[in-house]
Amino acid sequence: MRMFQLLRLAAQAEALRWKRTGRGYAIQAGLGAAAAIFFLLLMVMLHVAALIWLARGRDPAVAALIVAGVDLVLVALLGWLAARHAEDPVAVEATRVRDDALRQVGDTTARAAMVLPLLRSQSAKKGMIGAALTAAVIGLVARR
């Protein structure tokens, strides 16, 4: 019974991890799209205002180069912010719970595999050898 509870717990933890990870990506995409729209509108207004202001005392080409330099700095800053990715602590904990539950399932299965040949065997000697071989195989498989 405990093995099924552990498998159910591992499945629930995995589902929670996927749900939280997907939620995080959806929120990031929505915020990124909204930021991009407002950024474009802001840049248009700033370009117009900056060109009008800078063109008063300078050559219009120099004013355009100054605005382009400011754009380059803003693009670098926003690109750096978009590239950052923080892990969701709930998703990290769900991964840990899943891994622990699956490890415990492997341990429980190895113990059951070791005891079952003893119960089925007519001879204790044959049962011990079968149990040892089965436990070794299950232990090797569980660690991979």
CSV table of C-alpha atoms in Angstrom, one decimal:
chain,number,residue,atom,x,y,z
A,1,MET,CA,0.0,0.0,0.0
A,2,ARG,CA,2.8,2.4,0.9
A,3,MET,CA,4.4,2.0,-2.6
A,4,PHE,CA,1.1,3.2,-4.3
A,5,GLN,CA,0.9,6.2,-2.0
A,6,LEU,CA,4.5,7.1,-2.8
A,7,LEU,CA,3.8,6.7,-6.6
A,8,ARG,CA,0.7,8.9,-6.2
A,9,LEU,CA,2.7,11.5,-4.3
A,10,ALA,CA,5.4,11.5,-6.9
A,11,ALA,CA,2.8,11.9,-9.7
A,12,GLN,CA,1.1,14.8,-7.8
A,13,ALA,CA,4.5,16.5,-7.2
A,14,GLU,CA,5.4,16.1,-10.9
A,15,ALA,CA,2.0,17.5,-12.0
A,16,LEU,CA,2.4,20.5,-9.6
A,17,ARG,CA,5.9,21.1,-10.9
A,18,TRP,CA,4.7,21.2,-14.5
A,19,LYS,CA,1.7,23.4,-13.6
A,20,ARG,CA,3.9,25.9,-11.8
A,21,THR,CA,6.5,25.9,-14.5
A,22,GLY,CA,3.9,26.4,-17.2
A,23,ARG,CA,2.3,29.2,-15.2
A,24,GLY,CA,5.6,30.9,-14.8
A,25,TYR,CA,6.3,30.8,-18.5
A,26,ALA,CA,2.8,32.1,-19.3
A,27,ILE,CA,3.2,35.0,-16.9
A,28,GLN,CA,6.6,35.8,-18.4
A,29,ALA,CA,5.3,35.7,-21.9
A,30,GLY,CA,2.3,38.0,-21.1
A,31,LEU,CA,4.4,40.5,-19.2
A,32,GLY,CA,7.0,40.5,-22.0
A,33,ALA,CA,4.4,41.1,-24.6
A,34,ALA,CA,2.8,44.0,-22.7
A,35,ALA,CA,6.2,45.5,-21.9
A,36,ALA,CA,7.2,45.3,-25.6
A,37,ILE,CA,4.0,47.1,-26.7
A,38,PHE,CA,4.5,49.9,-24.2
A,39,PHE,CA,8.1,50.1,-24.9
A,40,LEU,CA,7.4,50.6,-28.6
A,41,LEU,CA,4.9,53.3,-27.8
A,42,LEU,CA,7.3,55.0,-25.4
A,43,MET,CA,10.2,54.9,-27.8
A,44,VAL,CA,8.1,56.5,-30.6
A,45,MET,CA,7.2,59.3,-28.2
A,46,LEU,CA,10.7,59.7,-26.9
A,47,HIS,CA,12.2,59.7,-30.3
A,48,VAL,CA,9.8,62.5,-31.5
A,49,ALA,CA,10.4,64.6,-28.4
A,50,ALA,CA,14.2,64.0,-28.4
A,51,LEU,CA,14.6,64.9,-32.0
A,52,ILE,CA,12.5,68.1,-31.7
A,53,TRP,CA,14.5,69.1,-28.6
A,54,LEU,CA,17.9,68.2,-29.9
A,55,ALA,CA,17.4,69.6,-33.4
A,56,ARG,CA,16.9,73.1,-32.0
A,57,GLY,CA,20.6,73.8,-31.3
A,58,ARG,CA,22.3,71.0,-33.4
A,59,ASP,CA,22.3,69.4,-36.8
A,60,PRO,CA,19.4,67.0,-37.2
A,61,ALA,CA,21.8,64.2,-38.0
A,62,VAL,CA,23.7,64.6,-34.8
A,63,ALA,CA,20.4,64.7,-32.9
A,64,ALA,CA,19.4,61.4,-34.6
A,65,LEU,CA,22.7,59.8,-33.6
A,66,ILE,CA,22.3,60.8,-30.0
A,67,VAL,CA,18.8,59.2,-29.9
A,68,ALA,CA,20.2,56.1,-31.5
A,69,GLY,CA,22.9,55.8,-28.8
A,70,VAL,CA,20.3,56.1,-26.1
A,71,ASP,CA,18.2,53.4,-27.9
A,72,LEU,CA,21.2,51.1,-27.9
A,73,VAL,CA,21.6,51.4,-24.1
A,74,LEU,CA,17.9,50.8,-23.5
A,75,VAL,CA,18.0,47.7,-25.8
A,76,ALA,CA,20.9,46.2,-23.9
A,77,LEU,CA,19.3,46.8,-20.5
A,78,LEU,CA,15.9,45.4,-21.5
A,79,GLY,CA,17.6,42.4,-23.2
A,80,TRP,CA,19.5,41.6,-20.0
A,81,LEU,CA,16.3,41.8,-17.9
A,82,ALA,CA,14.5,39.5,-20.3
A,83,ALA,CA,17.3,36.9,-20.2
A,84,ARG,CA,17.1,36.5,-16.4
A,85,HIS,CA,15.2,33.5,-15.2
A,86,ALA,CA,14.5,32.8,-11.5
A,87,GLU,CA,13.4,29.3,-10.5
A,88,ASP,CA,10.1,29.0,-8.8
A,89,PRO,CA,10.7,27.7,-5.2
A,90,VAL,CA,7.4,25.7,-5.3
A,91,ALA,CA,8.6,23.9,-8.5
A,92,VAL,CA,12.0,23.2,-7.0
A,93,GLU,CA,10.3,21.7,-3.8
A,94,ALA,CA,7.9,19.6,-6.0
A,95,THR,CA,10.9,18.2,-7.8
A,96,ARG,CA,12.6,17.3,-4.5
A,97,VAL,CA,9.4,15.6,-3.2
A,98,ARG,CA,9.0,13.6,-6.5
A,99,ASP,CA,12.6,12.4,-6.4
A,100,ASP,CA,12.3,11.4,-2.7
A,101,ALA,CA,9.1,9.5,-3.4
A,102,LEU,CA,10.5,7.7,-6.4
A,103,ARG,CA,13.6,6.8,-4.4
A,104,GLN,CA,11.4,5.4,-1.6
A,105,VAL,CA,9.4,3.4,-4.2
A,106,GLY,CA,12.7,1.9,-5.4
A,107,ASP,CA,13.7,1.0,-1.9
A,108,THR,CA,10.4,-0.6,-1.2
A,109,THR,CA,10.4,-2.6,-4.4
A,110,ALA,CA,13.9,-3.8,-3.7
A,111,ARG,CA,12.9,-5.0,-0.2
A,112,ALA,CA,9.8,-6.7,-1.6
A,113,ALA,CA,11.8,-8.4,-4.4
A,114,MET,CA,14.2,-9.7,-1.7
A,115,VAL,CA,11.5,-11.2,0.5
A,116,LEU,CA,9.2,-12.7,-2.2
A,117,PRO,CA,11.6,-15.5,-3.3
A,118,LEU,CA,12.0,-16.5,0.3
A,119,LEU,CA,8.3,-16.9,0.7
A,120,ARG,CA,7.9,-18.8,-2.6
A,121,SER,CA,10.8,-21.2,-2.2
A,122,GLN,CA,10.6,-24.7,-0.7
A,123,SER,CA,14.2,-24.6,0.3
A,124,ALA,CA,15.6,-21.7,2.5
A,125,LYS,CA,19.0,-22.0,0.7
A,126,LYS,CA,17.5,-21.6,-2.7
A,127,GLY,CA,15.3,-18.8,-1.5
A,128,MET,CA,18.2,-16.8,0.0
A,129,ILE,CA,20.3,-17.1,-3.2
A,130,GLY,CA,17.3,-16.0,-5.3
A,131,ALA,CA,16.5,-13.1,-3.0
A,132,ALA,CA,20.1,-11.9,-3.1
A,133,LEU,CA,20.3,-12.0,-6.9
A,134,THR,CA,16.9,-10.3,-7.3
A,135,ALA,CA,17.8,-7.6,-4.8
A,136,ALA,CA,21.1,-7.0,-6.6
A,137,VAL,CA,19.3,-6.6,-10.0
A,138,ILE,CA,16.6,-4.4,-8.6
A,139,GLY,CA,19.2,-2.3,-6.8
A,140,LEU,CA,21.2,-1.8,-10.0
A,141,VAL,CA,18.0,-0.9,-12.0
A,142,ALA,CA,16.7,1.5,-9.3
A,143,ARG,CA,20.0,3.5,-9.3
A,144,ARG,CA,20.0,4.2,-13.1
